[in-house]
Amino acid sequence: MPPRILTSWRLPATCAALLIAGGAVGALVGAMLAGVTVVALAEIVVLLSLFRHKSGPMLQSSASPHPEYDRLMTRTRRIASRLRDLRSAAGTLPDAVVLLDHSQHVRWFNHAAEELLGLKRPRDRGRLLADLMRNSELAEWLAEGAREPLNDVTAPGHPNRHVTATLLPFGSRQRLLLARDTSHLTRLEQIRRDFVANVSHELRTPLTVIHGYLELLDPEDVPELAPVLDEMRAQSKRMGQIVEDLLTLSRLETQDHVADEHVQMAPLLASLRKEAEALSQGRHTVSLDMATPFDVLGSPKDLHSAFSNLVSNAVRYTPTGGRIAIRWAEAEGGAKFSVQDSGFGIPATHIARLTERFYRVSSSRSRDSGGTGLGLSIVKHVLNLHQARLVIESEPGKGSTFACVFGSDRLLDGARLQEAAGLHL
Ligand code: ADP
């Protein structure tokens, strides 16, 4: 018969073993969660050993009279050791890992979190994460709810590094903040941008010279070369357009905001309609509907370039006899500029990739119609700079609608502004 005190240890030991066995199943994150448990478990093991030590020869004999107790002890030690291993693996992960409680107070973090996020042990345990990240983009992101991953921001603990952060829910209202060092990707991206910008810039001058000489040549002087000359002119014009579009994209990529200028929609829409008609040369019916008086706050030049790309696409990808409708109307708590055509349409599988550089549904159709493959990429960048979205709806054989949706923050009540200006005259 074991001493009474031993029986009273069985229950906590069994519970601890079962609890920790459950924790062991959940790999790395489980290990972090079980961090506190490991400490408690280690204490149990020490206490049990002490107890054995103090309980005298009956418990210490080699042929133990309490095999169930010994088995539990061995299991507990093994699980504790595994949890310690997992915890130390989480501790050495190259990504920053911060375990937060339901009110975003820091419970645990690894070494990478010290380096990338500037957290200090033990000072920051139990403190509010947003307070520790103060004045950083991460703090703003956390304050806004951190619903989407945050890409490529300066690491709060290291001004020369960039991180991408994600906030994952787990357990009962707890959160796990993961931050990955993306500095090398940012550097590569910068190299790519500089390369494209430099190449485009270097190509611009020789192309202008070639184009200039080609313009000087008169096909009537050498009639047999007239078709060749026409083709050379068309190709040099196309190359010039590609270079200009690449330079526009490079400029847009390096900008992080646009000037907040008053973009008057009525004259802008009227000039887009004229452009569409000039490009169509009577092959399509072009309509314009300005259903809202709102103007936009942003860059007139960039918005004109984006809208113009959509209008030009509609004309180029709509067969003769088709309809093109340009609209500016209120939508989704803001307003949207849309271009609807009755053209070829786009199969659904291509839609998600249309804004990638040089992505074309049909290369020959794009080239034949004078496309560079960069138009929608430019549209996407311009809209990003205006916190607006591009929504594409299309059905092959029926047509497409490309809509630029602006939030209410970007809208100006044009009529009221004019009224106010009139009062000041
Ligand atoms: P491109 O200069 O080739 O037109 P864009 O980036 O403007 O390049 O468009 C990418 C591709 O998307 C086009 O090649 C075309 O296949 C498709 N596309 C764009 N607009 C339309 C449209 N209105 N109707 C059908 N296809 C379109």
Coordinates of C-alpha atoms and ligand atoms in Angstrom, one line a residue:
M1 CA 0.0 0.0 0.0
P2 CA 1.6 3.3 -1.1
P3 CA 1.7 6.2 1.3
R4 CA -1.3 8.5 1.1
I5 CA 0.7 11.4 -0.1
L6 CA 1.7 9.4 -3.2
T7 CA -1.9 8.8 -4.1
S8 CA -2.6 12.5 -3.9
W9 CA 0.2 13.1 -6.5
R10 CA -1.3 10.7 -9.0
L11 CA -4.2 13.0 -10.0
P12 CA -2.1 16.1 -10.9
A13 CA 0.6 14.0 -12.5
T14 CA -2.0 12.3 -14.7
C15 CA -3.7 15.6 -15.6
A16 CA -0.4 17.2 -16.5
A17 CA 0.6 14.3 -18.6
L18 CA -2.7 14.3 -20.5
L19 CA -2.7 18.0 -21.0
I20 CA 0.8 18.1 -22.3
A21 CA 0.2 15.1 -24.5
G22 CA -2.5 17.1 -26.2
G23 CA -0.2 20.1 -26.5
A24 CA 2.5 18.0 -28.1
V25 CA 0.2 17.3 -31.1
G26 CA 0.2 20.9 -32.2
A27 CA 3.7 21.3 -33.5
L28 CA 5.4 24.7 -33.4
V29 CA 2.6 27.0 -32.3
G30 CA 1.6 24.3 -29.8
A31 CA 5.1 24.5 -28.4
M32 CA 4.8 28.2 -27.9
L33 CA 1.4 27.8 -26.3
A34 CA 2.8 25.2 -24.1
G35 CA 5.7 27.4 -23.1
V36 CA 4.1 28.1 -19.7
T37 CA 3.1 24.5 -19.4
V38 CA 6.8 23.4 -19.8
V39 CA 7.8 25.5 -16.9
A40 CA 5.0 24.1 -14.8
L41 CA 5.8 20.6 -15.9
A42 CA 9.4 21.0 -15.1
E43 CA 8.3 22.1 -11.6
I44 CA 6.1 19.0 -11.3
V45 CA 9.0 16.8 -12.3
V46 CA 11.3 18.4 -9.8
L47 CA 8.7 18.2 -7.0
L48 CA 8.0 14.5 -7.8
S49 CA 11.7 13.8 -7.7
L50 CA 12.0 15.6 -4.4
F51 CA 9.1 13.7 -3.1
R52 CA 10.6 10.4 -4.2
H53 CA 13.9 11.4 -2.6
K54 CA 12.2 12.3 0.7
S55 CA 9.9 9.3 0.7
G56 CA 12.7 7.0 1.6
P57 CA 13.9 3.6 0.5
M58 CA 10.4 2.2 -0.2
L59 CA 10.0 4.5 -3.3
Q60 CA 13.7 4.4 -4.3
S61 CA 14.1 0.6 -4.5
S62 CA 15.0 -0.6 -8.0
A63 CA 12.1 -2.9 -8.2
S64 CA 9.5 -0.2 -7.7
P65 CA 6.4 -1.2 -6.0
H66 CA 4.6 1.7 -7.9
P67 CA 5.0 0.9 -11.6
E68 CA 2.1 3.2 -12.6
Y69 CA 3.7 6.1 -10.9
D70 CA 7.1 5.4 -12.6
R71 CA 5.5 5.1 -16.0
L72 CA 3.8 8.5 -15.5
M73 CA 7.0 10.0 -14.5
T74 CA 8.9 8.7 -17.5
R75 CA 6.2 9.9 -19.8
T76 CA 6.0 13.3 -18.2
R77 CA 9.8 13.8 -18.5
R78 CA 9.7 12.7 -22.2
I79 CA 6.9 15.0 -23.1
A80 CA 8.5 17.9 -21.2
S81 CA 11.8 17.3 -23.1
R82 CA 10.0 17.3 -26.5
L83 CA 8.1 20.5 -25.6
R84 CA 11.4 22.1 -24.6
D85 CA 12.9 21.1 -28.0
L86 CA 9.9 22.5 -29.8
R87 CA 10.0 25.7 -27.8
S88 CA 13.7 26.2 -28.5
A89 CA 13.0 25.4 -32.2
A90 CA 10.3 28.2 -32.3
G91 CA 12.8 30.4 -30.5
T92 CA 15.4 30.0 -33.2
L93 CA 13.1 30.4 -36.2
P94 CA 14.3 33.1 -38.6
D95 CA 10.9 34.7 -38.7
A96 CA 9.7 36.8 -35.8
V97 CA 7.0 35.1 -33.8
V98 CA 5.1 37.0 -31.1
L99 CA 2.4 35.3 -29.0
L100 CA -0.4 37.8 -28.0
D101 CA -3.3 37.4 -25.6
H102 CA -6.8 38.4 -26.4
S103 CA -6.1 42.1 -25.7
Q104 CA -2.8 42.0 -27.7
H105 CA -0.5 42.0 -24.7
V106 CA 2.8 40.2 -25.4
R107 CA 3.0 36.7 -23.9
W108 CA 6.0 35.3 -25.6
F109 CA 8.4 36.1 -28.5
N110 CA 11.4 34.5 -30.1
H111 CA 14.9 35.8 -30.8
A112 CA 14.0 37.0 -34.4
A113 CA 11.3 39.2 -32.8
E114 CA 13.9 40.9 -30.7
E115 CA 16.0 41.7 -33.7
L116 CA 13.3 42.6 -36.3
L117 CA 10.7 44.1 -34.1
G118 CA 13.0 45.5 -31.4
L119 CA 11.3 43.6 -28.5
K120 CA 13.4 43.1 -25.3
R121 CA 13.3 40.3 -22.9
P122 CA 12.0 40.3 -20.1
R123 CA 11.0 44.0 -20.3
D124 CA 8.3 43.7 -22.9
R125 CA 6.5 40.6 -21.7
G126 CA 3.0 41.5 -20.7
R127 CA 3.1 44.9 -22.5
L128 CA 0.7 46.1 -25.2
L129 CA 2.2 45.3 -28.6
A130 CA 0.9 48.5 -30.2
D131 CA 2.7 50.6 -27.5
L132 CA 6.0 48.7 -28.3
M133 CA 5.6 49.3 -32.0
R134 CA 4.8 53.0 -31.6
N135 CA 5.3 55.3 -34.6
S136 CA 5.8 52.5 -37.0
E137 CA 3.6 51.3 -39.9
L138 CA 3.1 48.1 -37.9
A139 CA 1.4 50.0 -35.1
E140 CA -1.0 51.7 -37.6
W141 CA -1.7 48.3 -39.2
L142 CA -2.5 46.8 -35.8
A143 CA -4.7 49.7 -34.9
E144 CA -6.7 49.2 -38.1
G145 CA -7.3 45.6 -37.2
A146 CA -4.5 43.9 -39.2
R147 CA -7.0 42.0 -41.3
E148 CA -4.8 41.7 -44.4
P149 CA -1.1 40.9 -44.3
L150 CA 1.1 43.9 -44.3
N151 CA 3.7 43.9 -47.1
D152 CA 7.2 45.3 -47.2
V153 CA 7.4 47.8 -44.3
T154 CA 10.4 49.1 -42.4
A155 CA 11.2 46.7 -39.5
P156 CA 10.5 48.6 -36.2
G157 CA 13.7 47.1 -34.7
H158 CA 15.9 47.7 -37.7
P159 CA 15.6 50.8 -40.0
N160 CA 17.5 49.1 -42.8
R161 CA 15.4 46.0 -43.0
H162 CA 11.9 45.4 -44.4
V163 CA 9.3 42.9 -43.1
T164 CA 6.1 41.4 -44.2
A165 CA 3.7 40.8 -41.2
T166 CA 0.7 38.6 -40.7
L167 CA -1.6 38.4 -37.6
L168 CA -3.2 35.0 -37.2
P169 CA -6.0 34.1 -34.8
F170 CA -5.6 30.9 -32.7
G171 CA -6.7 29.4 -29.4
S172 CA -9.3 31.3 -27.5
R173 CA -9.1 34.8 -28.9
Q174 CA -5.3 34.8 -28.9
R175 CA -3.2 36.0 -31.8
L176 CA 0.1 35.1 -33.3
L177 CA 2.1 37.8 -35.0
L178 CA 4.5 36.6 -37.7
A179 CA 7.0 38.9 -39.3
R180 CA 9.4 37.8 -42.1
D181 CA 12.5 39.7 -43.1
T182 CA 12.0 40.5 -46.8
S183 CA 14.9 42.9 -47.2
H184 CA 16.6 40.8 -49.8
L185 CA 13.4 40.7 -51.9
T186 CA 13.0 44.4 -51.6
R187 CA 16.6 44.9 -52.7
L188 CA 16.1 42.6 -55.7
E189 CA 12.9 44.4 -56.6
Q190 CA 14.8 47.7 -56.4
I191 CA 17.5 46.3 -58.7
R192 CA 14.8 45.2 -61.2
R193 CA 13.1 48.6 -61.1
D194 CA 16.3 50.5 -61.6
F195 CA 17.3 48.1 -64.5
V196 CA 14.0 48.5 -66.3
A197 CA 14.1 52.3 -65.8
N198 CA 17.7 52.6 -67.0
V199 CA 17.3 50.4 -70.0
S200 CA 14.1 52.3 -71.0
H201 CA 15.8 55.6 -70.6
E202 CA 18.9 54.5 -72.6
L203 CA 16.7 53.2 -75.4
R204 CA 14.7 56.4 -75.7
T205 CA 17.3 58.5 -77.5
P206 CA 18.5 56.1 -80.2
L207 CA 14.8 55.2 -80.9
T208 CA 14.0 58.9 -81.3
V209 CA 16.9 59.2 -83.8
I210 CA 15.8 56.2 -85.8
H211 CA 12.2 57.3 -85.8
G212 CA 13.3 60.8 -86.9
Y213 CA 15.3 59.4 -89.9
L214 CA 12.5 57.1 -90.9
E215 CA 10.1 60.0 -91.0
L216 CA 12.6 61.9 -93.3
L217 CA 12.6 59.1 -95.9
D218 CA 10.0 59.6 -98.6
P219 CA 8.5 56.3 -99.9
E220 CA 8.0 57.9 -103.3
D221 CA 11.7 58.1 -103.7
V222 CA 12.1 54.3 -103.5
P223 CA 8.6 52.9 -104.3
E224 CA 9.8 49.3 -104.2
L225 CA 10.8 49.9 -100.5
A226 CA 7.5 51.6 -99.5
P227 CA 6.0 48.6 -97.7
V228 CA 9.3 48.0 -95.8
L229 CA 9.5 51.6 -94.8
D230 CA 5.9 51.5 -93.6
E231 CA 6.6 48.5 -91.5
M232 CA 9.8 50.0 -90.1
R233 CA 7.9 53.2 -89.1
A234 CA 5.1 51.2 -87.4
Q235 CA 7.6 49.1 -85.5
S236 CA 9.7 52.0 -84.4
K237 CA 6.6 53.7 -83.2
R238 CA 5.6 50.6 -81.3
M239 CA 9.0 50.4 -79.6
G240 CA 8.8 54.0 -78.7
Q241 CA 5.4 53.4 -77.1
I242 CA 6.7 50.4 -75.1
V243 CA 9.6 52.5 -73.8
E244 CA 7.3 55.3 -72.8
D245 CA 4.9 52.9 -71.1
L246 CA 7.9 51.3 -69.2
L247 CA 9.1 54.7 -68.1
T248 CA 5.6 55.6 -66.9
L249 CA 5.4 52.3 -65.0
S250 CA 8.8 52.9 -63.4
R251 CA 7.7 56.3 -62.3
L252 CA 4.4 55.0 -60.8
E253 CA 6.2 52.2 -59.0
T254 CA 8.6 54.6 -57.2
Q255 CA 5.8 56.9 -56.1
D256 CA 4.0 56.2 -52.8
H257 CA 1.4 58.9 -53.2
V258 CA -0.1 61.3 -55.7
A259 CA -0.7 65.0 -55.5
D260 CA -4.2 65.8 -54.3
E261 CA -5.3 68.0 -57.2
H262 CA -8.9 68.7 -58.2
V263 CA -9.6 66.5 -61.2
Q264 CA -12.6 67.8 -63.0
M265 CA -14.5 64.9 -64.4
A266 CA -16.8 66.6 -66.9
P267 CA -14.0 67.9 -69.2
L268 CA -12.0 64.7 -68.6
L269 CA -14.9 62.5 -69.7
A270 CA -15.6 64.7 -72.7
S271 CA -12.0 64.4 -73.9
L272 CA -12.0 60.6 -73.4
R273 CA -15.1 60.3 -75.6
K274 CA -13.3 62.3 -78.3
E275 CA -10.3 60.0 -78.0
A276 CA -12.5 57.0 -78.4
E277 CA -14.2 58.4 -81.4
A278 CA -10.9 59.4 -83.0
L279 CA -9.5 55.9 -82.4
S280 CA -12.6 54.1 -83.6
Q281 CA -13.0 56.3 -86.7
G282 CA -16.7 55.6 -86.9
R283 CA -16.4 51.9 -86.5
H284 CA -18.2 51.9 -83.1
T285 CA -21.1 53.7 -81.3
V286 CA -19.5 55.6 -78.4
S287 CA -21.8 56.9 -75.6
L288 CA -21.0 58.9 -72.5
D289 CA -23.1 59.0 -69.3
M290 CA -22.1 61.3 -66.4
A291 CA -24.6 60.2 -63.7
T292 CA -22.9 61.9 -60.8
P293 CA -21.5 65.5 -60.4
F294 CA -18.6 64.3 -58.2
D295 CA -15.1 65.2 -59.1
V296 CA -11.9 63.4 -58.0
L297 CA -9.0 64.3 -55.8
G298 CA -5.8 63.0 -57.3
S299 CA -3.4 63.3 -60.3
P300 CA -5.2 64.6 -63.5
K301 CA -2.4 63.3 -65.7
D302 CA -2.3 59.8 -64.2
L303 CA -6.0 59.4 -64.1
H304 CA -6.3 60.6 -67.7
S305 CA -3.7 58.0 -68.7
A306 CA -5.4 55.2 -66.8
F307 CA -8.9 56.0 -68.2
S308 CA -7.5 56.5 -71.6
N309 CA -5.9 53.0 -71.6
L310 CA -9.3 51.5 -70.8
V311 CA -11.1 53.4 -73.5
S312 CA -8.4 52.5 -76.0
N313 CA -8.6 48.8 -75.1
A314 CA -12.4 48.9 -75.5
V315 CA -12.0 50.3 -79.0
R316 CA -9.2 47.9 -79.9
Y317 CA -10.9 44.8 -78.6
T318 CA -14.3 45.5 -80.0
P319 CA -15.1 44.5 -83.6
T320 CA -16.6 47.0 -86.0
G321 CA -20.2 47.8 -85.3
G322 CA -19.8 47.3 -81.6
R323 CA -20.9 49.6 -78.7
I324 CA -18.7 51.4 -76.2
A325 CA -20.2 53.0 -73.1
I326 CA -18.2 55.4 -70.9
R327 CA -19.9 56.0 -67.5
W328 CA -19.2 57.9 -64.3
A329 CA -21.7 57.1 -61.6
E330 CA -22.1 56.7 -57.8
A331 CA -21.3 53.2 -56.5
E332 CA -20.4 51.3 -53.3
G333 CA -20.3 54.4 -51.1
G334 CA -18.0 56.1 -53.6
A335 CA -18.1 56.5 -57.4
K336 CA -16.9 54.4 -60.4
F337 CA -15.6 55.2 -63.8
S338 CA -16.4 52.4 -66.2
V339 CA -15.9 51.5 -69.8
Q340 CA -18.2 48.8 -71.2
D341 CA -17.8 47.3 -74.6
S342 CA -19.6 44.7 -76.7
G343 CA -16.3 43.2 -77.9
F344 CA -14.5 39.9 -77.9
G345 CA -14.7 39.4 -74.1
I346 CA -12.1 37.6 -71.9
P347 CA -12.3 34.0 -70.6
A348 CA -12.5 33.9 -66.8
T349 CA -9.2 32.1 -66.4
H350 CA -7.2 35.2 -67.7
I351 CA -8.9 37.9 -65.7
A352 CA -6.8 37.6 -62.5
R353 CA -3.6 38.0 -64.6
L354 CA -4.6 40.9 -66.9
T355 CA -2.8 43.5 -64.9
E356 CA 0.6 41.7 -65.1
R357 CA 3.1 43.3 -67.3
F358 CA 3.0 42.0 -70.9
Y359 CA 0.2 39.6 -70.1
R360 CA -2.1 39.2 -73.1
V361 CA -5.0 37.0 -73.8
S362 CA -4.1 36.9 -77.5
S363 CA -0.6 38.3 -78.4
S364 CA -1.3 38.6 -82.1
R365 CA -4.6 40.6 -81.4
S366 CA -2.8 42.9 -79.0
R367 CA 0.1 43.5 -81.4
D368 CA -2.1 43.9 -84.4
S369 CA -4.1 46.6 -82.6
G370 CA -0.9 48.4 -81.5
G371 CA -0.9 47.2 -77.8
T372 CA 2.2 47.2 -75.6
G373 CA 0.9 44.8 -73.0
L374 CA 1.5 47.4 -70.3
G375 CA -1.8 49.3 -70.4
L376 CA -3.7 47.5 -67.6
S377 CA -0.5 47.4 -65.5
I378 CA -0.4 51.2 -65.6
V379 CA -4.1 51.3 -64.8
K380 CA -3.6 49.2 -61.7
H381 CA -0.7 51.3 -60.4
V382 CA -2.5 54.6 -61.0
L383 CA -5.6 53.2 -59.1
N384 CA -3.4 51.9 -56.2
L385 CA -2.0 55.4 -55.8
H386 CA -5.6 56.7 -55.5
Q387 CA -6.6 53.9 -53.2
A388 CA -9.1 52.8 -55.9
R389 CA -9.8 49.3 -57.3
L390 CA -10.1 47.9 -60.8
V391 CA -13.1 45.6 -61.2
I392 CA -13.2 43.5 -64.4
E393 CA -16.3 41.7 -65.6
S394 CA -16.2 39.9 -68.9
E395 CA -17.9 37.3 -71.0
P396 CA -16.3 35.8 -74.1
G397 CA -18.2 36.8 -77.2
K398 CA -20.4 39.3 -75.3
G399 CA -18.0 42.0 -74.1
S400 CA -16.3 43.4 -71.0
T401 CA -16.7 46.1 -68.4
F402 CA -13.6 47.6 -66.7
A403 CA -14.5 49.7 -63.7
C404 CA -12.3 52.0 -61.5
V405 CA -14.0 52.2 -58.1
F406 CA -13.1 55.2 -55.9
G407 CA -13.8 55.6 -52.2
S408 CA -15.7 58.6 -50.9
D409 CA -12.4 60.0 -49.5
R410 CA -11.3 60.7 -53.1
L411 CA -14.5 62.5 -54.2
L412 CA -15.1 66.2 -54.4
D413 CA -18.5 67.7 -54.8
G414 CA -17.8 69.7 -58.0
A415 CA -21.0 71.7 -58.0
R416 CA -20.5 72.8 -54.4
L417 CA -16.9 73.7 -55.1
Q418 CA -18.0 75.9 -58.1
E419 CA -20.7 77.5 -56.0
A420 CA -18.2 78.3 -53.3
A421 CA -15.7 79.7 -55.8
G422 CA -18.6 81.8 -57.3
L423 CA -19.4 83.3 -53.9
H424 CA -15.8 84.4 -53.5
L425 CA -15.7 86.3 -56.8
Ligands
ADP1 P1 -2.5 45.6 -74.5 O1 -1.5 46.7 -74.9 O2 -2.0 44.2 -75.0 O3 -3.9 45.9 -74.8 P2 -3.2 45.7 -71.7 O4 -2.4 45.6 -70.5 O5 -4.0 47.0 -72.0 O6 -2.3 45.4 -72.9 O7 -4.3 44.6 -71.7 C1 -3.8 43.2 -71.4 C2 -4.7 42.2 -72.2 O8 -6.0 42.3 -71.7 C3 -4.8 42.6 -73.7 O9 -3.8 42.0 -74.4 C4 -6.1 41.9 -74.0 O10 -5.9 40.5 -74.3 C5 -6.9 42.0 -72.7 N1 -7.9 43.1 -72.8 C6 -7.8 44.3 -72.2 N2 -8.9 45.0 -72.4 C7 -9.7 44.3 -73.1 C8 -11.1 44.5 -73.5 N3 -11.8 45.6 -73.4 N4 -11.7 43.4 -74.2 C9 -11.0 42.2 -74.4 N5 -9.8 42.0 -73.9 C10 -9.1 43.0 -73.3

